Amino acid sequence: MKKSLQRPFPIRTGVSAPVVSPIMPSVVYASESPSALDAQYEGRTQGFTYAREGHPNADMLAERIDAMEGMQGGIVTGSGMAAVAAVLLGLCRAGDHVVGADQLYGRSLRMMAEDLPRLGIETTLADVTDVDAVAAALRPETRLVLIEVVSNPTLRIADLDGIAALCAARGVLLVVDNTFTTPAAIRPAEHGADIVLHSVTKLLSGHSDTTLGWVAAKDPELAQQMRVFAVTTGMTASPFDCWLAERGLATFDLRYARAQDNAQRLASWLSEQAGVTRVLYPTRPDHPEAARAQSLLHGQGCNMVSFEIEGGRDAADAFAKAAEGIAFAPTLGDVGTTLSHPASSSHRALTPAAREKIGITEGFFRVSVGLEDPDALIGTFEDGLDAARSER
Ligand SMILES: *Cc1c(COP(=O)(O)O)cnc(C)c1O
Protein backbone atom coordinates (compact mmCIF):
# COMPACT_ATOMS: atom_id res chain seq x y z
CA MET A 1 0.00 0.00 0.00
CA LYS A 2 1.24 3.47 -0.86
CA LYS A 3 2.11 5.49 2.20
CA SER A 4 1.56 9.21 2.38
CA LEU A 5 2.74 11.87 4.74
CA GLN A 6 0.54 13.04 7.57
CA ARG A 7 -1.04 16.40 6.92
CA PRO A 8 -3.04 18.57 9.28
CA PHE A 9 -6.69 19.31 8.55
CA PRO A 10 -6.93 21.64 5.54
CA ILE A 11 -7.85 24.83 7.28
CA ARG A 12 -6.45 28.16 6.10
CA THR A 13 -5.72 31.22 8.15
CA GLY A 14 -5.40 33.98 5.56
CA VAL A 15 -2.68 33.06 3.09
CA SER A 16 -1.00 30.54 5.41
CA ALA A 17 -2.03 27.22 6.92
CA PRO A 18 -1.34 25.69 10.35
CA VAL A 19 1.13 22.81 10.47
CA VAL A 20 -0.60 21.24 13.48
CA SER A 21 -4.23 20.16 13.35
CA PRO A 22 -6.38 22.70 15.17
CA ILE A 23 -8.75 21.60 17.93
CA MET A 24 -12.33 22.25 16.92
CA PRO A 25 -14.57 21.96 19.95
CA SER A 26 -17.65 23.42 18.24
CA VAL A 27 -20.71 21.27 18.89
CA VAL A 28 -22.82 22.91 16.22
CA TYR A 29 -21.95 23.70 12.62
CA ALA A 30 -23.93 26.38 10.79
CA SER A 31 -25.01 25.92 7.17
CA GLU A 32 -25.69 28.54 4.54
CA SER A 33 -29.26 27.60 3.67
CA PRO A 34 -31.76 24.73 3.81
CA SER A 35 -30.68 23.68 0.32
CA ALA A 36 -27.03 23.71 1.35
CA LEU A 37 -27.98 21.50 4.28
CA ASP A 38 -29.85 19.15 1.94
CA ALA A 39 -26.74 18.84 -0.20
CA GLN A 40 -24.71 18.01 2.88
CA TYR A 41 -27.13 15.38 4.22
CA GLU A 42 -27.38 13.82 0.75
CA GLY A 43 -23.60 13.55 0.55
CA ARG A 44 -23.20 15.93 -2.39
CA THR A 45 -21.09 18.26 -0.26
CA GLN A 46 -18.94 17.61 2.77
CA GLY A 47 -19.57 19.24 6.12
CA PHE A 48 -20.46 18.76 9.75
CA THR A 49 -23.74 19.46 11.52
CA TYR A 50 -23.57 18.40 15.14
CA ALA A 51 -20.57 17.03 17.01
CA ARG A 52 -22.24 13.83 18.18
CA GLU A 53 -22.67 12.96 14.50
CA GLY A 54 -19.05 13.71 13.71
CA HIS A 55 -16.45 16.44 13.99
CA PRO A 56 -13.16 17.35 12.27
CA ASN A 57 -10.86 16.05 15.03
CA ALA A 58 -12.52 12.61 15.00
CA ASP A 59 -12.27 12.47 11.21
CA MET A 60 -8.60 13.43 11.22
CA LEU A 61 -7.80 10.75 13.77
CA ALA A 62 -9.91 8.13 12.00
CA GLU A 63 -8.10 8.76 8.72
CA ARG A 64 -4.72 8.29 10.36
CA ILE A 65 -5.68 4.97 11.96
CA ASP A 66 -7.43 3.86 8.74
CA ALA A 67 -4.13 4.38 6.91
CA MET A 68 -2.18 2.44 9.54
CA GLU A 69 -4.55 -0.53 9.32
CA GLY A 70 -4.96 -0.30 5.54
CA MET A 71 -8.70 0.20 5.92
CA GLN A 72 -11.23 2.91 5.10
CA GLY A 73 -14.10 4.68 6.77
CA GLY A 74 -13.07 3.98 10.37
CA ILE A 75 -15.17 5.34 13.21
CA VAL A 76 -13.64 6.95 16.30
CA THR A 77 -15.51 6.24 19.54
CA GLY A 78 -15.27 7.57 23.07
CA SER A 79 -13.43 4.46 24.33
CA GLY A 80 -12.19 1.07 23.22
CA MET A 81 -15.21 -0.54 24.86
CA ALA A 82 -17.47 1.76 22.83
CA ALA A 83 -15.82 0.31 19.71
CA VAL A 84 -16.45 -3.24 21.01
CA ALA A 85 -20.08 -2.26 21.75
CA ALA A 86 -20.50 -0.68 18.31
CA VAL A 87 -19.64 -4.08 16.82
CA LEU A 88 -21.45 -6.42 19.21
CA LEU A 89 -24.54 -4.32 19.88
CA GLY A 90 -24.59 -2.41 16.59
CA LEU A 91 -24.43 -5.48 14.33
CA CYS A 92 -26.16 -8.28 16.24
CA ARG A 93 -29.85 -8.86 16.85
CA ALA A 94 -31.85 -11.14 19.16
CA GLY A 95 -31.44 -14.75 18.00
CA ASP A 96 -27.88 -14.23 16.77
CA HIS A 97 -24.99 -16.09 18.35
CA VAL A 98 -21.51 -14.73 19.01
CA VAL A 99 -18.26 -16.64 19.57
CA GLY A 100 -15.51 -14.94 21.53
CA ALA A 101 -11.98 -15.86 22.51
CA ASP A 102 -11.86 -17.23 26.06
CA GLN A 103 -9.10 -14.76 26.97
CA LEU A 104 -10.56 -11.54 25.60
CA TYR A 105 -10.14 -8.21 27.39
CA GLY A 106 -12.08 -8.47 30.67
CA ARG A 107 -14.85 -6.00 29.81
CA SER A 108 -15.37 -7.61 26.41
CA LEU A 109 -15.86 -10.91 28.24
CA ARG A 110 -18.33 -9.20 30.52
CA MET A 111 -20.33 -7.84 27.57
CA MET A 112 -20.41 -11.37 26.15
CA ALA A 113 -21.44 -12.88 29.49
CA GLU A 114 -24.02 -10.31 30.62
CA ASP A 115 -25.17 -7.77 28.05
CA LEU A 116 -25.55 -9.85 24.90
CA PRO A 117 -27.57 -12.63 26.62
CA ARG A 118 -29.84 -9.98 28.19
CA LEU A 119 -30.67 -8.84 24.64
CA GLY A 120 -31.32 -12.38 23.39
CA ILE A 121 -27.90 -12.90 21.82
CA GLU A 122 -26.27 -16.14 22.95
CA THR A 123 -22.50 -16.35 23.33
CA THR A 124 -19.87 -19.07 23.47
CA LEU A 125 -16.21 -18.73 24.44
CA ALA A 126 -13.57 -20.80 22.68
CA ASP A 127 -9.83 -21.38 22.79
CA VAL A 128 -8.76 -19.41 19.71
CA THR A 129 -5.29 -20.96 19.60
CA ASP A 130 -7.16 -24.02 18.27
CA VAL A 131 -9.23 -23.56 15.11
CA ASP A 132 -11.07 -26.83 15.79
CA ALA A 133 -12.33 -25.44 19.09
CA VAL A 134 -13.66 -22.39 17.25
CA ALA A 135 -15.25 -24.58 14.57
CA ALA A 136 -16.97 -26.60 17.30
CA ALA A 137 -18.38 -23.42 18.85
CA LEU A 138 -19.99 -22.17 15.61
CA ARG A 139 -23.72 -22.54 15.13
CA PRO A 140 -25.90 -21.88 12.08
CA GLU A 141 -26.95 -18.57 13.70
CA THR A 142 -23.41 -17.43 14.57
CA ARG A 143 -23.08 -13.83 13.42
CA LEU A 144 -19.49 -13.10 14.35
CA VAL A 145 -16.31 -14.30 16.01
CA LEU A 146 -14.37 -11.82 18.16
CA ILE A 147 -10.69 -12.49 18.84
CA GLU A 148 -7.47 -10.78 19.87
CA VAL A 149 -4.28 -11.92 18.09
CA VAL A 150 -2.24 -12.06 21.31
CA SER A 151 -4.22 -12.84 24.44
CA ASN A 152 -4.16 -10.99 27.70
CA PRO A 153 -2.39 -11.75 30.01
CA THR A 154 -0.91 -15.11 28.97
CA LEU A 155 0.16 -13.89 25.50
CA ARG A 156 -1.15 -16.92 23.61
CA ILE A 157 -1.33 -16.52 19.82
CA ALA A 158 -4.66 -17.05 18.04
CA ASP A 159 -4.77 -19.15 14.89
CA LEU A 160 -5.80 -16.05 12.95
CA ASP A 161 -5.34 -17.51 9.48
CA GLY A 162 -7.16 -20.74 10.35
CA ILE A 163 -10.05 -18.86 11.96
CA ALA A 164 -10.26 -16.41 9.03
CA ALA A 165 -10.56 -19.33 6.57
CA LEU A 166 -13.18 -20.98 8.80
CA CYS A 167 -15.22 -17.77 9.12
CA ALA A 168 -15.05 -17.11 5.37
CA ALA A 169 -16.24 -20.65 4.61
CA ARG A 170 -19.11 -20.39 7.10
CA GLY A 171 -20.21 -16.83 6.25
CA VAL A 172 -19.39 -15.57 9.75
CA LEU A 173 -17.84 -12.15 10.35
CA LEU A 174 -14.36 -12.16 11.85
CA VAL A 175 -13.69 -9.28 14.22
CA VAL A 176 -10.16 -8.65 15.49
CA ASP A 177 -9.34 -6.42 18.45
CA ASN A 178 -5.83 -5.31 17.43
CA THR A 179 -5.09 -3.26 20.57
CA PHE A 180 -2.26 -5.46 21.87
CA THR A 181 -0.57 -6.16 18.58
CA THR A 182 -1.10 -2.85 16.75
CA PRO A 183 -0.69 -2.40 12.99
CA ALA A 184 3.07 -2.28 13.53
CA ALA A 185 3.01 -6.03 14.22
CA ILE A 186 0.02 -7.15 12.16
CA ARG A 187 -2.74 -5.74 9.99
CA PRO A 188 -5.64 -8.13 10.58
CA ALA A 189 -7.57 -6.92 7.50
CA GLU A 190 -4.78 -8.45 5.39
CA HIS A 191 -5.36 -11.78 7.17
CA GLY A 192 -9.08 -11.96 6.45
CA ALA A 193 -10.58 -9.94 9.31
CA ASP A 194 -13.85 -8.28 8.27
CA ILE A 195 -13.80 -5.79 11.12
CA VAL A 196 -10.83 -4.44 13.09
CA LEU A 197 -11.02 -2.42 16.29
CA HIS A 198 -8.73 -0.70 18.77
CA SER A 199 -8.61 0.72 22.19
CA VAL A 200 -6.80 3.86 21.01
CA THR A 201 -6.33 4.58 24.71
CA LYS A 202 -3.42 2.14 24.74
CA LEU A 203 -0.42 2.05 22.37
CA LEU A 204 -1.80 4.17 19.56
CA SER A 205 -2.41 7.23 21.69
CA GLY A 206 0.32 6.04 24.01
CA HIS A 207 0.50 8.52 26.86
CA SER A 208 -2.29 7.36 29.21
CA ASP A 209 -4.04 10.71 28.87
CA THR A 210 -6.94 9.95 26.54
CA THR A 211 -9.67 7.29 26.38
CA LEU A 212 -10.73 6.48 22.80
CA GLY A 213 -11.59 3.68 20.41
CA TRP A 214 -11.64 3.05 16.67
CA VAL A 215 -13.45 0.49 14.55
CA ALA A 216 -13.54 -0.13 10.80
CA ALA A 217 -15.33 -2.67 8.60
CA LYS A 218 -14.39 -3.72 5.09
CA ASP A 219 -18.07 -3.76 4.10
CA PRO A 220 -19.31 -0.14 3.89
CA GLU A 221 -22.84 -1.23 4.85
CA LEU A 222 -21.63 -2.72 8.12
CA ALA A 223 -19.54 0.38 8.73
CA GLN A 224 -22.60 2.56 8.18
CA GLN A 225 -24.68 0.41 10.54
CA MET A 226 -22.05 0.80 13.27
CA ARG A 227 -21.71 4.52 12.58
CA VAL A 228 -25.45 5.10 12.97
CA PHE A 229 -25.49 3.01 16.16
CA ALA A 230 -22.52 4.93 17.59
CA VAL A 231 -24.17 8.28 16.82
CA THR A 232 -27.55 7.21 18.22
CA THR A 233 -26.08 5.81 21.42
CA GLY A 234 -23.76 8.79 21.86
CA MET A 235 -20.39 7.04 21.64
CA THR A 236 -18.88 10.33 20.51
CA ALA A 237 -15.23 11.09 21.14
CA SER A 238 -14.21 14.46 22.50
CA PRO A 239 -12.35 16.70 20.02
CA PHE A 240 -9.61 17.35 22.57
CA ASP A 241 -9.04 13.63 23.15
CA CYS A 242 -8.91 13.07 19.39
CA TRP A 243 -6.37 15.85 19.10
CA LEU A 244 -4.21 14.33 21.86
CA ALA A 245 -4.41 10.92 20.21
CA GLU A 246 -3.39 12.41 16.87
CA ARG A 247 -0.41 13.97 18.59
CA GLY A 248 0.42 10.60 20.14
CA LEU A 249 0.19 8.85 16.78
CA ALA A 250 2.88 11.10 15.37
CA THR A 251 5.43 9.18 17.46
CA PHE A 252 3.75 5.78 17.38
CA ASP A 253 6.38 4.05 15.21
CA LEU A 254 9.24 5.32 17.38
CA ARG A 255 7.51 4.48 20.65
CA TYR A 256 6.55 1.04 19.44
CA ALA A 257 10.08 0.20 18.28
CA ARG A 258 11.63 1.32 21.55
CA ALA A 259 9.05 -0.43 23.73
CA GLN A 260 9.45 -3.65 21.75
CA ASP A 261 13.26 -3.52 22.05
CA ASN A 262 12.94 -2.99 25.78
CA ALA A 263 10.41 -5.83 26.05
CA GLN A 264 12.70 -8.22 24.18
CA ARG A 265 15.61 -7.36 26.44
CA LEU A 266 13.54 -7.62 29.59
CA ALA A 267 12.10 -11.00 28.54
CA SER A 268 15.51 -12.51 27.92
CA TRP A 269 16.98 -11.02 31.09
CA LEU A 270 14.07 -12.31 33.19
CA SER A 271 14.45 -15.81 31.75
CA GLU A 272 17.96 -16.01 33.24
CA GLN A 273 17.04 -14.93 36.77
CA ALA A 274 16.80 -17.23 39.78
CA GLY A 275 13.29 -17.36 41.19
CA VAL A 276 11.65 -16.62 37.83
CA THR A 277 9.75 -19.76 36.89
CA ARG A 278 8.21 -18.73 33.56
CA VAL A 279 8.62 -15.98 30.97
CA LEU A 280 6.04 -15.51 28.24
CA TYR A 281 6.99 -13.48 25.19
CA PRO A 282 5.91 -14.18 21.60
CA THR A 283 9.39 -14.33 20.03
CA ARG A 284 10.82 -16.73 22.63
CA PRO A 285 11.47 -20.23 21.29
CA ASP A 286 9.78 -21.72 24.37
CA HIS A 287 6.52 -19.84 23.68
CA PRO A 288 3.64 -22.35 23.26
CA GLU A 289 2.87 -20.95 19.77
CA ALA A 290 6.41 -19.93 18.83
CA ALA A 291 6.12 -20.90 15.15
CA ARG A 292 2.76 -19.19 14.71
CA ALA A 293 4.03 -16.05 16.44
CA GLN A 294 6.92 -15.91 13.98
CA SER A 295 4.75 -16.36 10.92
CA LEU A 296 1.95 -14.00 11.99
CA LEU A 297 3.99 -11.28 13.65
CA HIS A 298 7.14 -11.56 11.50
CA GLY A 299 9.52 -11.68 14.42
CA GLN A 300 7.83 -8.88 16.33
CA GLY A 301 7.09 -9.63 19.94
CA CYS A 302 5.28 -6.36 20.78
CA ASN A 303 5.63 -4.63 24.15
CA MET A 304 3.96 -7.04 26.57
CA VAL A 305 5.87 -9.54 28.70
CA SER A 306 4.38 -11.88 31.28
CA PHE A 307 6.36 -13.80 33.87
CA GLU A 308 5.97 -15.80 37.04
CA ILE A 309 8.02 -15.69 40.22
CA GLU A 310 8.31 -18.21 43.03
CA GLY A 311 6.94 -17.50 46.47
CA GLY A 312 3.23 -16.81 45.96
CA ARG A 313 1.42 -13.66 47.09
CA ASP A 314 4.07 -12.58 49.64
CA ALA A 315 6.78 -12.58 47.01
CA ALA A 316 4.44 -10.81 44.57
CA ASP A 317 3.71 -8.07 47.13
CA ALA A 318 7.42 -7.66 47.84
CA PHE A 319 8.23 -7.49 44.13
CA ALA A 320 5.61 -4.82 43.33
CA LYS A 321 6.65 -2.69 46.32
CA ALA A 322 10.36 -2.89 45.58
CA ALA A 323 10.10 -2.27 41.82
CA GLU A 324 9.95 1.44 42.47
CA GLY A 325 9.27 3.68 39.50
CA ILE A 326 7.15 1.07 37.74
CA ALA A 327 3.50 1.93 38.17
CA PHE A 328 1.52 -0.99 39.56
CA ALA A 329 -1.52 -0.19 37.45
CA PRO A 330 -3.81 -2.24 35.24
CA THR A 331 -3.24 -0.53 31.91
CA LEU A 332 -0.94 -0.98 28.95
CA GLY A 333 0.72 0.88 26.15
CA ASP A 334 1.87 3.89 28.15
CA VAL A 335 5.25 5.58 27.66
CA GLY A 336 6.09 4.31 31.15
CA THR A 337 6.31 0.64 32.11
CA THR A 338 3.30 -0.62 34.05
CA LEU A 339 2.91 -3.80 36.00
CA SER A 340 -0.28 -5.73 36.54
CA HIS A 341 -1.07 -8.69 38.75
CA PRO A 342 -4.01 -10.49 37.14
CA ALA A 343 -4.83 -12.70 40.17
CA SER A 344 -5.69 -9.60 42.23
CA SER A 345 -7.14 -7.46 39.41
CA SER A 346 -8.44 -8.53 36.00
CA HIS A 347 -8.89 -12.19 36.98
CA ARG A 348 -9.86 -11.85 40.63
CA ALA A 349 -13.41 -13.03 39.93
CA LEU A 350 -12.13 -16.48 38.89
CA THR A 351 -11.54 -19.22 41.44
CA PRO A 352 -7.87 -19.99 42.16
CA ALA A 353 -8.34 -23.32 40.35
CA ALA A 354 -9.78 -21.63 37.25
CA ARG A 355 -6.89 -19.16 37.29
CA GLU A 356 -4.32 -21.95 37.67
CA LYS A 357 -5.83 -23.64 34.63
CA ILE A 358 -4.87 -20.70 32.41
CA GLY A 359 -1.53 -20.25 34.17
CA ILE A 360 -2.43 -17.23 36.32
CA THR A 361 -0.89 -17.97 39.70
CA GLU A 362 -0.19 -15.63 42.64
CA GLY A 363 3.34 -15.10 41.30
CA PHE A 364 2.17 -14.19 37.79
CA PHE A 365 2.73 -10.64 36.51
CA ARG A 366 2.01 -8.92 33.21
CA VAL A 367 4.30 -6.08 32.17
CA SER A 368 3.48 -3.40 29.63
CA VAL A 369 6.98 -2.29 28.74
CA GLY A 370 7.55 1.42 28.19
CA LEU A 371 10.27 3.62 26.79
CA GLU A 372 12.63 3.88 29.77
CA ASP A 373 16.37 3.48 29.55
CA PRO A 374 16.69 -0.31 29.24
CA ASP A 375 19.44 -0.66 31.88
CA ALA A 376 17.48 1.41 34.39
CA LEU A 377 14.42 -0.67 33.66
CA ILE A 378 16.22 -3.96 34.20
CA GLY A 379 17.81 -2.53 37.36
CA THR A 380 14.35 -1.86 38.74
CA PHE A 381 13.22 -5.39 37.99
CA GLU A 382 16.36 -6.61 39.73
CA ASP A 383 15.36 -4.66 42.85
CA GLY A 384 11.93 -6.29 42.68
CA LEU A 385 13.31 -9.80 42.28
CA ASP A 386 15.79 -9.30 45.11
CA ALA A 387 12.97 -8.30 47.42
CA ALA A 388 10.80 -11.20 46.24
CA ARG A 389 13.62 -13.69 46.87
CA SER A 390 14.18 -12.42 50.39
CA GLU A 391 10.45 -13.08 51.12
CA ARG A 392 10.86 -16.80 50.49
C1 LIG B 1 -8.20 -1.57 27.12
C2 LIG B 1 -8.72 -2.53 26.13
C3 LIG B 1 -10.02 -2.43 25.63
C4 LIG B 1 -10.98 -1.38 26.12
O1 LIG B 1 -10.54 -0.10 25.81
P1 LIG B 1 -10.92 1.22 26.68
O2 LIG B 1 -10.34 2.31 25.86
O3 LIG B 1 -10.29 1.07 28.01
O4 LIG B 1 -12.40 1.25 26.76
C5 LIG B 1 -10.44 -3.34 24.69
N1 LIG B 1 -9.62 -4.31 24.24
C6 LIG B 1 -8.36 -4.46 24.69
C7 LIG B 1 -7.50 -5.54 24.16
C8 LIG B 1 -7.86 -3.57 25.64
O5 LIG B 1 -6.62 -3.71 26.10
PDB file of N, CA and C in Angstrom, residues 134-170:
ATOM      1  N   VAL A 134     -12.793 -23.460  17.759  1.00  0.00           N
ATOM      2  CA  VAL A 134     -13.656 -22.389  17.250  1.00  0.00           C
ATOM      3  C   VAL A 134     -14.716 -22.986  16.325  1.00  0.00           C
ATOM      4  N   ALA A 135     -14.303 -23.927  15.483  1.00  0.00           N
ATOM      5  CA  ALA A 135     -15.253 -24.577  14.565  1.00  0.00           C
ATOM      6  C   ALA A 135     -16.364 -25.254  15.370  1.00  0.00           C
ATOM      7  N   ALA A 136     -15.981 -25.891  16.479  1.00  0.00           N
ATOM      8  CA  ALA A 136     -16.970 -26.605  17.296  1.00  0.00           C
ATOM      9  C   ALA A 136     -17.944 -25.644  17.968  1.00  0.00           C
ATOM     10  N   ALA A 137     -17.517 -24.395  18.170  1.00  0.00           N
ATOM     11  CA  ALA A 137     -18.382 -23.418  18.847  1.00  0.00           C
ATOM     12  C   ALA A 137     -19.371 -22.758  17.882  1.00  0.00           C
ATOM     13  N   LEU A 138     -19.114 -22.843  16.582  1.00  0.00           N
ATOM     14  CA  LEU A 138     -19.987 -22.169  15.609  1.00  0.00           C
ATOM     15  C   LEU A 138     -21.358 -22.849  15.548  1.00  0.00           C
ATOM     16  N   ARG A 139     -22.367 -22.015  15.310  1.00  0.00           N
ATOM     17  CA  ARG A 139     -23.721 -22.542  15.130  1.00  0.00           C
ATOM     18  C   ARG A 139     -24.255 -21.945  13.833  1.00  0.00           C
ATOM     19  N   PRO A 140     -25.352 -22.475  13.322  1.00  0.00           N
ATOM     20  CA  PRO A 140     -25.903 -21.882  12.084  1.00  0.00           C
ATOM     21  C   PRO A 140     -26.206 -20.394  12.260  1.00  0.00           C
ATOM     22  N   GLU A 141     -26.568 -19.980  13.498  1.00  0.00           N
ATOM     23  CA  GLU A 141     -26.954 -18.573  13.700  1.00  0.00           C
ATOM     24  C   GLU A 141     -25.782 -17.707  14.194  1.00  0.00           C
ATOM     25  N   THR A 142     -24.550 -18.235  14.122  1.00  0.00           N
ATOM     26  CA  THR A 142     -23.409 -17.429  14.574  1.00  0.00           C
ATOM     27  C   THR A 142     -23.208 -16.241  13.633  1.00  0.00           C
ATOM     28  N   ARG A 143     -23.230 -15.047  14.213  1.00  0.00           N
ATOM     29  CA  ARG A 143     -23.084 -13.832  13.419  1.00  0.00           C
ATOM     30  C   ARG A 143     -21.616 -13.433  13.289  1.00  0.00           C
ATOM     31  N   LEU A 144     -20.883 -13.540  14.405  1.00  0.00           N
ATOM     32  CA  LEU A 144     -19.492 -13.103  14.345  1.00  0.00           C
ATOM     33  C   LEU A 144     -18.628 -13.820  15.376  1.00  0.00           C
ATOM     34  N   VAL A 145     -17.327 -13.765  15.097  1.00  0.00           N
ATOM     35  CA  VAL A 145     -16.313 -14.302  16.010  1.00  0.00           C
ATOM     36  C   VAL A 145     -15.395 -13.135  16.379  1.00  0.00           C
ATOM     37  N   LEU A 146     -15.220 -12.917  17.685  1.00  0.00           N
ATOM     38  CA  LEU A 146     -14.370 -11.819  18.161  1.00  0.00           C
ATOM     39  C   LEU A 146     -13.110 -12.392  18.804  1.00  0.00           C
ATOM     40  N   ILE A 147     -11.953 -11.987  18.283  1.00  0.00           N
ATOM     41  CA  ILE A 147     -10.688 -12.486  18.837  1.00  0.00           C
ATOM     42  C   ILE A 147      -9.685 -11.343  19.030  1.00  0.00           C
ATOM     43  N   GLU A 148      -8.659 -11.627  19.803  1.00  0.00           N
ATOM     44  CA  GLU A 148      -7.466 -10.780  19.868  1.00  0.00           C
ATOM     45  C   GLU A 148      -6.317 -11.654  19.388  1.00  0.00           C
ATOM     46  N   VAL A 149      -5.350 -11.089  18.681  1.00  0.00           N
ATOM     47  CA  VAL A 149      -4.285 -11.917  18.086  1.00  0.00           C
ATOM     48  C   VAL A 149      -3.396 -12.486  19.196  1.00  0.00           C
ATOM     49  N   VAL A 150      -3.037 -11.624  20.154  1.00  0.00           N
ATOM     50  CA  VAL A 150      -2.239 -12.056  21.305  1.00  0.00           C
ATOM     51  C   VAL A 150      -3.112 -11.860  22.541  1.00  0.00           C
ATOM     52  N   SER A 151      -3.259 -12.909  23.337  1.00  0.00           N
ATOM     53  CA  SER A 151      -4.221 -12.840  24.436  1.00  0.00           C
ATOM     54  C   SER A 151      -3.626 -12.173  25.668  1.00  0.00           C
ATOM     55  N   ASN A 152      -4.508 -11.685  26.480  1.00  0.00           N
ATOM     56  CA  ASN A 152      -4.165 -10.991  27.700  1.00  0.00           C
ATOM     57  C   ASN A 152      -4.608 -11.835  28.889  1.00  0.00           C
ATOM     58  N   PRO A 153      -3.789 -12.148  29.843  1.00  0.00           N
ATOM     59  CA  PRO A 153      -2.393 -11.751  30.011  1.00  0.00           C
ATOM     60  C   PRO A 153      -1.399 -12.865  29.690  1.00  0.00           C
ATOM     61  N   THR A 154      -1.854 -13.990  29.125  1.00  0.00           N
ATOM     62  CA  THR A 154      -0.914 -15.115  28.975  1.00  0.00           C
ATOM     63  C   THR A 154      -0.229 -15.122  27.611  1.00  0.00           C
ATOM     64  N   LEU A 155      -0.562 -14.113  26.765  1.00  0.00           N
ATOM     65  CA  LEU A 155       0.162 -13.894  25.503  1.00  0.00           C
ATOM     66  C   LEU A 155       0.141 -15.100  24.573  1.00  0.00           C
ATOM     67  N   ARG A 156      -0.991 -15.817  24.561  1.00  0.00           N
ATOM     68  CA  ARG A 156      -1.149 -16.917  23.606  1.00  0.00           C
ATOM     69  C   ARG A 156      -1.507 -16.331  22.239  1.00  0.00           C
ATOM     70  N   ILE A 157      -1.145 -17.048  21.175  1.00  0.00           N
ATOM     71  CA  ILE A 157      -1.335 -16.515  19.822  1.00  0.00           C
ATOM     72  C   ILE A 157      -2.496 -17.229  19.141  1.00  0.00           C
ATOM     73  N   ALA A 158      -3.492 -16.468  18.713  1.00  0.00           N
ATOM     74  CA  ALA A 158      -4.662 -17.050  18.042  1.00  0.00           C
ATOM     75  C   ALA A 158      -4.259 -17.606  16.681  1.00  0.00           C
ATOM     76  N   ASP A 159      -4.981 -18.634  16.248  1.00  0.00           N
ATOM     77  CA  ASP A 159      -4.768 -19.152  14.888  1.00  0.00           C
ATOM     78  C   ASP A 159      -5.561 -18.259  13.935  1.00  0.00           C
ATOM     79  N   LEU A 160      -5.064 -17.053  13.731  1.00  0.00           N
ATOM     80  CA  LEU A 160      -5.797 -16.048  12.952  1.00  0.00           C
ATOM     81  C   LEU A 160      -6.107 -16.541  11.541  1.00  0.00           C
ATOM     82  N   ASP A 161      -5.114 -17.095  10.867  1.00  0.00           N
ATOM     83  CA  ASP A 161      -5.340 -17.507   9.479  1.00  0.00           C
ATOM     84  C   ASP A 161      -6.348 -18.663   9.403  1.00  0.00           C
ATOM     85  N   GLY A 162      -6.213 -19.616  10.328  1.00  0.00           N
ATOM     86  CA  GLY A 162      -7.157 -20.736  10.352  1.00  0.00           C
ATOM     87  C   GLY A 162      -8.573 -20.261  10.631  1.00  0.00           C
ATOM     88  N   ILE A 163      -8.713 -19.343  11.593  1.00  0.00           N
ATOM     89  CA  ILE A 163     -10.048 -18.856  11.963  1.00  0.00           C
ATOM     90  C   ILE A 163     -10.635 -18.005  10.829  1.00  0.00           C
ATOM     91  N   ALA A 164      -9.771 -17.233  10.150  1.00  0.00           N
ATOM     92  CA  ALA A 164     -10.257 -16.415   9.026  1.00  0.00           C
ATOM     93  C   ALA A 164     -10.802 -17.315   7.919  1.00  0.00           C
ATOM     94  N   ALA A 165     -10.093 -18.407   7.627  1.00  0.00           N
ATOM     95  CA  ALA A 165     -10.565 -19.330   6.573  1.00  0.00           C
ATOM     96  C   ALA A 165     -11.883 -19.973   6.998  1.00  0.00           C
ATOM     97  N   LEU A 166     -11.955 -20.368   8.277  1.00  0.00           N
ATOM     98  CA  LEU A 166     -13.182 -20.978   8.796  1.00  0.00           C
ATOM     99  C   LEU A 166     -14.360 -20.004   8.688  1.00  0.00           C
ATOM    100  N   CYS A 167     -14.146 -18.767   9.132  1.00  0.00           N
ATOM    101  CA  CYS A 167     -15.220 -17.769   9.118  1.00  0.00           C
ATOM    102  C   CYS A 167     -15.668 -17.487   7.684  1.00  0.00           C
ATOM    103  N   ALA A 168     -14.704 -17.388   6.771  1.00  0.00           N
ATOM    104  CA  ALA A 168     -15.054 -17.112   5.372  1.00  0.00           C
ATOM    105  C   ALA A 168     -15.907 -18.251   4.815  1.00  0.00           C
ATOM    106  N   ALA A 169     -15.505 -19.496   5.135  1.00  0.00           N
ATOM    107  CA  ALA A 169     -16.244 -20.653   4.610  1.00  0.00           C
ATOM    108  C   ALA A 169     -17.652 -20.729   5.192  1.00  0.00           C
ATOM    109  N   ARG A 170     -17.804 -20.252   6.434  1.00  0.00           N
ATOM    110  CA  ARG A 170     -19.114 -20.387   7.096  1.00  0.00           C
ATOM    111  C   ARG A 170     -19.945 -19.113   7.046  1.00  0.00           C
TER     112      ARG A 170
END
